Structure formats: structure tokens, C-alpha cells
XYZ file of N, CA, C and O in Angstrom:
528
model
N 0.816 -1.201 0.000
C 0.000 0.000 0.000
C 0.858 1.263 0.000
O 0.785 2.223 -0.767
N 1.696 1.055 1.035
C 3.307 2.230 0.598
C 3.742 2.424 -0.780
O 3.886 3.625 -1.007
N 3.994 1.709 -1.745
C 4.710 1.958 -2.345
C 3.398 2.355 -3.778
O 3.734 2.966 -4.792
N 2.172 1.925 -3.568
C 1.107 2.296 -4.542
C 0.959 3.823 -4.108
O 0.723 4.654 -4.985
N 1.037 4.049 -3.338
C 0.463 5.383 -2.683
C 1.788 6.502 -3.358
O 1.619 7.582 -3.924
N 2.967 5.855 -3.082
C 4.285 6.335 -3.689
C 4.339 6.514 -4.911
O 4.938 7.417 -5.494
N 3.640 5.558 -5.419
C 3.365 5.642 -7.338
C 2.488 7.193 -7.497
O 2.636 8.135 -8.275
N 1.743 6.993 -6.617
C 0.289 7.833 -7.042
C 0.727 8.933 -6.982
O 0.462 9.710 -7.899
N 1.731 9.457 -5.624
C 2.438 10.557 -5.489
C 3.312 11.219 -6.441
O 3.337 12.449 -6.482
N 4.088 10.453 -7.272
C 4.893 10.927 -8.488
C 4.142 11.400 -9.251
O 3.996 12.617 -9.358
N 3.214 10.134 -10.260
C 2.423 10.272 -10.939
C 1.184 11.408 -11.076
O 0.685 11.730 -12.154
N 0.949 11.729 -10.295
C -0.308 12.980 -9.642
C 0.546 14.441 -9.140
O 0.107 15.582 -9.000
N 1.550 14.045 -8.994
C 2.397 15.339 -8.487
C 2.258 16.096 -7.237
O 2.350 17.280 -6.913
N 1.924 14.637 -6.474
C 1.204 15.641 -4.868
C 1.937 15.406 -3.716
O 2.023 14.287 -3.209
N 2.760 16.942 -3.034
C 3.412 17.445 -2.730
C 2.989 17.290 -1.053
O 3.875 17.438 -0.212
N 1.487 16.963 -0.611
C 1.241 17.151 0.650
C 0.888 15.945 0.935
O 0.100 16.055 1.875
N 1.047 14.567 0.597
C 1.152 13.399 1.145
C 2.369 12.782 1.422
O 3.388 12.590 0.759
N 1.896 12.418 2.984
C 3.007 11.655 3.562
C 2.837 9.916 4.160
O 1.992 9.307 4.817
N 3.752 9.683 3.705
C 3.580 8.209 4.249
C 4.174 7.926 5.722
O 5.343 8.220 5.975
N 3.536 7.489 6.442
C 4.565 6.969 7.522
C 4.377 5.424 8.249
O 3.400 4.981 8.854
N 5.620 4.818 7.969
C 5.085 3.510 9.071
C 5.712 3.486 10.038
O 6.937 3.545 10.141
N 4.612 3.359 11.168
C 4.400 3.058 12.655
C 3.935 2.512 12.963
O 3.351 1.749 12.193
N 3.734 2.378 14.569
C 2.686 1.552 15.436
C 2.085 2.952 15.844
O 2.562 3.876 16.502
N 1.154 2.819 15.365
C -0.098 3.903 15.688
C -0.138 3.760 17.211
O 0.217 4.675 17.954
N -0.569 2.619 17.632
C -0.518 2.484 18.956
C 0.507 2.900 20.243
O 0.161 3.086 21.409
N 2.098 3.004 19.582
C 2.888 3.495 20.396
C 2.988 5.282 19.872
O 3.488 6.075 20.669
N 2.573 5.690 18.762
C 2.790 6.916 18.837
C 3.437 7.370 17.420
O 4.430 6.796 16.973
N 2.854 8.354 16.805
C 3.784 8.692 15.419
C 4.768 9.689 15.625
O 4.649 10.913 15.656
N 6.143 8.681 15.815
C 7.133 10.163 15.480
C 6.893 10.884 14.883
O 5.918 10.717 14.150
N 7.775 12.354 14.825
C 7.712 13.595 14.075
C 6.433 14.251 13.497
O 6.487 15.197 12.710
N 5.264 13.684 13.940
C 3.915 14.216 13.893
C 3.353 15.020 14.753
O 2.586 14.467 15.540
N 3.539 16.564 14.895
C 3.102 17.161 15.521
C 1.503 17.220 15.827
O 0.614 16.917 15.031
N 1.307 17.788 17.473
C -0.249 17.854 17.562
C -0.529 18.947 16.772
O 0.030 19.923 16.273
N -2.229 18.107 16.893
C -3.315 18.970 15.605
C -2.235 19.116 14.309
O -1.511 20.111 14.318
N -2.160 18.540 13.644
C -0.994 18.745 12.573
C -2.163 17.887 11.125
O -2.421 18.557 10.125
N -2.501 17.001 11.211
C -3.061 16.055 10.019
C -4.471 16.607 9.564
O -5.263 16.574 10.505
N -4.761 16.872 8.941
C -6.351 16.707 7.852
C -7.170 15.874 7.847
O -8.387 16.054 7.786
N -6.497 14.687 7.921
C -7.117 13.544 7.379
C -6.338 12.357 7.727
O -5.128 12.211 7.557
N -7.217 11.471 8.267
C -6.464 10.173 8.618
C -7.312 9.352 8.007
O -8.501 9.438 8.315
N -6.823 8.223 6.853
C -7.672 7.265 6.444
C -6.716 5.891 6.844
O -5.520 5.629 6.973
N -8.196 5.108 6.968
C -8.083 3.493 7.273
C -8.977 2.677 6.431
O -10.168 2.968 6.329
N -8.386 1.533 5.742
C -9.006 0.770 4.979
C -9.058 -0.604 5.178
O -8.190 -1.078 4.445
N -9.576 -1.418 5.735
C -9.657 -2.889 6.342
C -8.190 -2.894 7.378
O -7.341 -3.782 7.457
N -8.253 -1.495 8.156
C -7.126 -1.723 9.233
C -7.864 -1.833 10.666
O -7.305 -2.368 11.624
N -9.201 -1.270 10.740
C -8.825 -0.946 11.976
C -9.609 -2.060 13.287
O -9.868 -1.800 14.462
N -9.783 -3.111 12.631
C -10.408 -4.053 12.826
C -8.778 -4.617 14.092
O -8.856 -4.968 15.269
N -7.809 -4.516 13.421
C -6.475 -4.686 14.077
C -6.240 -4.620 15.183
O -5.682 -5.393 15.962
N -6.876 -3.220 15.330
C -6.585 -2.453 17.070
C -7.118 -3.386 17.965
O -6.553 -3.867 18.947
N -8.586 -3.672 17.430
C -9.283 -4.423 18.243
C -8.808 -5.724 18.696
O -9.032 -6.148 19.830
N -8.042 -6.460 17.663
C -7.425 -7.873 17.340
C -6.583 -7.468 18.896
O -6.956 -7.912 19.982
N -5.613 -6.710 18.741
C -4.661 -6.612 19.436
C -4.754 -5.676 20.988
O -3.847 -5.414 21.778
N -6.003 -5.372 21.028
C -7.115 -5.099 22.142
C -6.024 -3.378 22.531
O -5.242 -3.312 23.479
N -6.209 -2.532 21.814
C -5.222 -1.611 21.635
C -6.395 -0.523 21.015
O -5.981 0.414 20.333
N -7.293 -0.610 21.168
C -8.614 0.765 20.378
C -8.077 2.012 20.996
O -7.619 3.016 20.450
N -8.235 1.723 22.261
C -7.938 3.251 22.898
C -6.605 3.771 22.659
O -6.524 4.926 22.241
N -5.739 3.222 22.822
C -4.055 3.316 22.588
C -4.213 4.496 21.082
O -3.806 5.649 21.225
N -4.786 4.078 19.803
C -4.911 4.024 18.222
C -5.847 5.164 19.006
O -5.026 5.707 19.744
N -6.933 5.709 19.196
C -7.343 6.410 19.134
C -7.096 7.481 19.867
O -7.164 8.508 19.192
N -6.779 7.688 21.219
C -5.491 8.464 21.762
C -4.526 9.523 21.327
O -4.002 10.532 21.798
N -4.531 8.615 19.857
C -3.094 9.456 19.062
C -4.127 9.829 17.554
O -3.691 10.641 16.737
N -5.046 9.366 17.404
C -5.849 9.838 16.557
C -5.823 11.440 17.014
O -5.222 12.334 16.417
N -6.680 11.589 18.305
C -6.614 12.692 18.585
C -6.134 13.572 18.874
O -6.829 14.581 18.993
N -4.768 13.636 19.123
C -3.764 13.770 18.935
C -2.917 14.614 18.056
O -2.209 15.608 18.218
N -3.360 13.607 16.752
C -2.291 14.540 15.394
C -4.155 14.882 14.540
O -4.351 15.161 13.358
N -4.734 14.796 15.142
C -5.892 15.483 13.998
C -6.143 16.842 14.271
O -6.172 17.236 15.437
N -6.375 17.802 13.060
C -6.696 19.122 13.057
C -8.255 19.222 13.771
O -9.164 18.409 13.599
N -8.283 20.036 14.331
C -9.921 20.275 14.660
C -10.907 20.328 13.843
O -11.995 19.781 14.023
N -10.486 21.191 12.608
C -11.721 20.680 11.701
C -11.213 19.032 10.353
O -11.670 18.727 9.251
N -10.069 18.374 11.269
C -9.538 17.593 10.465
C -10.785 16.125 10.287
O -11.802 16.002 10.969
N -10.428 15.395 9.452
C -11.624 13.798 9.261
C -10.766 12.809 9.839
O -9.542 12.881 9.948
N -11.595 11.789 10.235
C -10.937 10.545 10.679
C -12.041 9.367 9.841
O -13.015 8.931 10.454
N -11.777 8.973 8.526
C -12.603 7.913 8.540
C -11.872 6.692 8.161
O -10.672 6.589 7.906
N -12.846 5.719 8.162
C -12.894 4.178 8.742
C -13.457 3.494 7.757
O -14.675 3.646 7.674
N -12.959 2.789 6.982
C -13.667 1.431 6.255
C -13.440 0.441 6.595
O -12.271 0.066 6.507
N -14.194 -0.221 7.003
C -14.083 -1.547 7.808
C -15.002 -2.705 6.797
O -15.574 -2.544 5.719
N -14.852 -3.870 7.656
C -16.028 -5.404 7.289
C -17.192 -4.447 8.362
O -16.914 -3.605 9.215
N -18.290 -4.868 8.004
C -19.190 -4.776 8.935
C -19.138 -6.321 9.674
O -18.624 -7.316 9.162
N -19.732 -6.266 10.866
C -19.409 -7.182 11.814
C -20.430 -8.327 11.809
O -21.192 -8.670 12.713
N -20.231 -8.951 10.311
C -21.074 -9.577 10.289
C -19.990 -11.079 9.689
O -18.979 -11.160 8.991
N -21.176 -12.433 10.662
C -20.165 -13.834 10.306
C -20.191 -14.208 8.975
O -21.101 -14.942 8.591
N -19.108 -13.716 8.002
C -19.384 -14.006 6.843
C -17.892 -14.340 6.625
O -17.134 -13.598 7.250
N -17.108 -15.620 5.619
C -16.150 -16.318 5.120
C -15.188 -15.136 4.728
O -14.500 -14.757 5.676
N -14.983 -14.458 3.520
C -14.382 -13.107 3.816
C -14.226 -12.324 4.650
O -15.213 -11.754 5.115
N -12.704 -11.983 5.203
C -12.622 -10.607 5.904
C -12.322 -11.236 7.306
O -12.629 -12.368 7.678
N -11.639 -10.239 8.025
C -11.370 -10.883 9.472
C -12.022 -11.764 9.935
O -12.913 -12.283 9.264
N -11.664 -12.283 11.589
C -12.601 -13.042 12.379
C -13.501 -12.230 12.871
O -13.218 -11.137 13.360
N -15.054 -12.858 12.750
C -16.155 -11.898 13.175
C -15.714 -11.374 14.829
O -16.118 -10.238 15.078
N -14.913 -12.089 16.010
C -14.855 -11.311 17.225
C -13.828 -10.009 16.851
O -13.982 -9.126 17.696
N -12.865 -9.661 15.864
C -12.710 -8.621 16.115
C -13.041 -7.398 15.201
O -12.561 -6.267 15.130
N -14.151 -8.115 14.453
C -15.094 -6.722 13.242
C -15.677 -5.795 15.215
O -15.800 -6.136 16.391
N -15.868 -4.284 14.149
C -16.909 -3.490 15.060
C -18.090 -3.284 14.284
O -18.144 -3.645 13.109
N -19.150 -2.659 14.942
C -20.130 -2.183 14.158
C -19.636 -1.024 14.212
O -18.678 -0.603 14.861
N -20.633 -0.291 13.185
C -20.257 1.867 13.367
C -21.015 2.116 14.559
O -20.944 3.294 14.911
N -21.892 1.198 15.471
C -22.173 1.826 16.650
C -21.204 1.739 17.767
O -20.968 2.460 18.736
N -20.678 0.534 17.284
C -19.022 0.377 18.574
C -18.279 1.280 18.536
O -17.864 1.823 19.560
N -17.847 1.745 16.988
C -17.058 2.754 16.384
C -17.079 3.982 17.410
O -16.186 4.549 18.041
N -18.490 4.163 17.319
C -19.164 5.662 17.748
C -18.897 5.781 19.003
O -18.506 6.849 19.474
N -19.027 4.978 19.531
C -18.814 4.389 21.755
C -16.830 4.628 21.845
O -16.101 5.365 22.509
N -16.682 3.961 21.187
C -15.467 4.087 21.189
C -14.785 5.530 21.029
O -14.361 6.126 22.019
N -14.710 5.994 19.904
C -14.519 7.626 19.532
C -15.384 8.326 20.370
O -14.758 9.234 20.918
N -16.286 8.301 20.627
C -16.977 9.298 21.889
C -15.993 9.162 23.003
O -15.806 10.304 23.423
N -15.637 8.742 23.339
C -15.168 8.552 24.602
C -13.635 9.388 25.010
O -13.156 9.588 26.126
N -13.145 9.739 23.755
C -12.205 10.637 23.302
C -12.050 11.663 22.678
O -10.983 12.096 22.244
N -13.650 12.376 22.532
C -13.973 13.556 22.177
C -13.899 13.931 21.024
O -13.442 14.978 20.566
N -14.633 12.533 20.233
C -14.357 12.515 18.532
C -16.200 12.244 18.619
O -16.846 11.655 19.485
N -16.623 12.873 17.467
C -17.966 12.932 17.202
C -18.386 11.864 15.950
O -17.355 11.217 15.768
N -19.086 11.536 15.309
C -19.330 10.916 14.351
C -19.788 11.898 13.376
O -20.346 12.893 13.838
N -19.654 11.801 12.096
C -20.087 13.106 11.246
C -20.733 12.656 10.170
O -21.440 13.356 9.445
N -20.377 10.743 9.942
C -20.635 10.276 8.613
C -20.459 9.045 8.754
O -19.574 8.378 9.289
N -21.908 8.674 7.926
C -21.949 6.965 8.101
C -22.781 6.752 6.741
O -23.674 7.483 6.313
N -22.232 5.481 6.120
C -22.524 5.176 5.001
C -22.444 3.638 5.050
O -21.299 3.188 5.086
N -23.435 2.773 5.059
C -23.293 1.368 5.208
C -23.642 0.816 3.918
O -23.671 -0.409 4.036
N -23.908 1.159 2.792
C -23.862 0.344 1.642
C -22.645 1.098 0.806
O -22.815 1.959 -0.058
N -21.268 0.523 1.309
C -19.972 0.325 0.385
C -19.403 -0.999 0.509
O -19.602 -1.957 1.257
N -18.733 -0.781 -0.337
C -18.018 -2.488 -0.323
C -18.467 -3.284 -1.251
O -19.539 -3.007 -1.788
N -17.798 -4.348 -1.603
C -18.675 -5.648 -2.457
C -19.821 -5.866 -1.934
O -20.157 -5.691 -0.763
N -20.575 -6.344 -3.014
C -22.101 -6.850 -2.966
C -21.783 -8.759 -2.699
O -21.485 -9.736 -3.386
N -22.048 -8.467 -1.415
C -21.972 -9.930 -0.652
C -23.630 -10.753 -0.837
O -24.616 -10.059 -1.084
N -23.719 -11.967 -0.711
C -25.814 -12.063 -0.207
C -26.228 -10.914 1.111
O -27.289 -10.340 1.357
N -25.160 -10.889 1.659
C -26.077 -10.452 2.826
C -26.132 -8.821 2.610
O -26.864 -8.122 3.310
N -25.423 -8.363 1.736
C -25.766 -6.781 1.083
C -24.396 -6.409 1.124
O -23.516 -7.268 1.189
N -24.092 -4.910 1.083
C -22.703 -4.413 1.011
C -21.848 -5.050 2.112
O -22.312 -5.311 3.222
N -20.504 -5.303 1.734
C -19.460 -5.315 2.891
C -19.222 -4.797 3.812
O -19.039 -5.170 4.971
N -19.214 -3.903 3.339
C -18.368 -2.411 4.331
C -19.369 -1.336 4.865
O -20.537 -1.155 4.521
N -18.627 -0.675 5.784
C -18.943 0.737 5.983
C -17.717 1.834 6.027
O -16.529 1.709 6.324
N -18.467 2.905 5.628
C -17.625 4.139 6.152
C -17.971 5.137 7.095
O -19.063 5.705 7.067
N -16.932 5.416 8.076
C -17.271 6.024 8.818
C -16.990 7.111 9.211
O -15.894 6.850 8.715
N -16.833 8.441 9.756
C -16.307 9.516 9.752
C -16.360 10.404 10.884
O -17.452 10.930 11.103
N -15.255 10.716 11.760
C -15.495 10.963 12.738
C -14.243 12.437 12.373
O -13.393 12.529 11.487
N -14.868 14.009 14.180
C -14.048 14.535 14.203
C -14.198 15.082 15.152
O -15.175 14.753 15.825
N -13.362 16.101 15.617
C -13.166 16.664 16.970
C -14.727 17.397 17.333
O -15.350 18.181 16.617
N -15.140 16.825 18.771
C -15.877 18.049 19.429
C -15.465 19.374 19.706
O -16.245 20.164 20.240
């Protein structure tokens, strides 16, 4: 995903994306507070949960996000289906919401038909959260 994102950056000519790998959970070097726009996650953040680390990841969400900055979330919805994580560590966007509340992140945006068209309907959701 680094190095597609690296393509895209040449190719597009864009000057204000940065890549960084970390452990979100211990903290992003050289990322100043309120400093980011935008934090996106794409079948990651199911992880935190795996590794029982939500609050840790969100902590520092809040952290390096601008006040009027986005935080969204594409996840599996938390449903037992053969694709996609183990259903104990999918969230719903209402866990999402419990969770980010609790750190003074609001919900701003929810969209539950994205993703592949599974039987049981879309995959995914998106979610969108930002500072109170």
C-alpha cells in the first residue's frame, strides 16, 4: 500500500502526502499535535481491536488530527461471513461511535452500503469521525 500510494504521489504530483510507518498504537514520530487533515483506514482498523489496543490508536488519533480535520474508517461490517477478518474482532459503526466518543471525537458520517455486494448486502462501511 506504501509503495502504490508512492506511485500515485509521483504520478499525480502531490506534494502534501506523507507516508509513515508506525505503530499507531505506540505513537507517530515527528507528527506534531493537531498537525493532520485527514487520517484514512481501509480494512485496518479491525487490528486495534485484534490486538485489544482501540484506545491506545485512538489516543493518538486525537492527537495529530486538526480540529476541523476527518478521521474515517472502512471496515467489514461485523457480520459472520467467510471473507474478511474473524467476526470477534469486526466493530459495528455503533461500537465505532462508543469508542470515539469517549475521546472527544464525534461521528459526522456513516454510510453502510460500500463495499462488495456480498448475499447479505454491502461489505463495508464508512465512517467519519471529528473533533468536538
Amino acid at each position: 500500500s506504501i509503495e502504490d500510494m508512492e506511485t500515485y504521489k509521483i504520478e499525480n504530483n502531490v506534494e502534501n502526502l506523507i507516508n509513515i510507518e508506525a505503530d499507531i498504537t505506540e505513537g507517530i514520530p515527528g507528527v506534531d499535535d493537531e498537525s493532520v487533515d485527514v487520517i484514512l483506514m481501509v480494512n485496518v482498523f479491525h487490528g486495534f481491536k485484534a490486538s485489544r489496543k482501540i484506545d491506545e490508536a485512538i489516543n493518538e488519533f486525537a492527537r495529530i488530527i486538526k480540529q476541523d480535520g476527518k478521521i474515517a474508517i472502512m471496515d467489514y461490517k461485523a457480520w459472520d461471513v467467510p471473507k474478511g477478518p474473524p467476526t470477534p474482532v469486526r466493530s459495528s459503526p455503533e461500537e465505532l461511535e462508543g469508542f470515539f466518543k469517549k475521546h472527544g471525537l464525534k461521528k459526522i458520517y456513516l454510510n453502510e452500503e460500500i463495499g462488495e455486494d456480498i448475499p447479505q448486502g454491502k461489505s463495508h462501511y464508512l465512517i467519519m469521525f471529528q473533533k468536538e
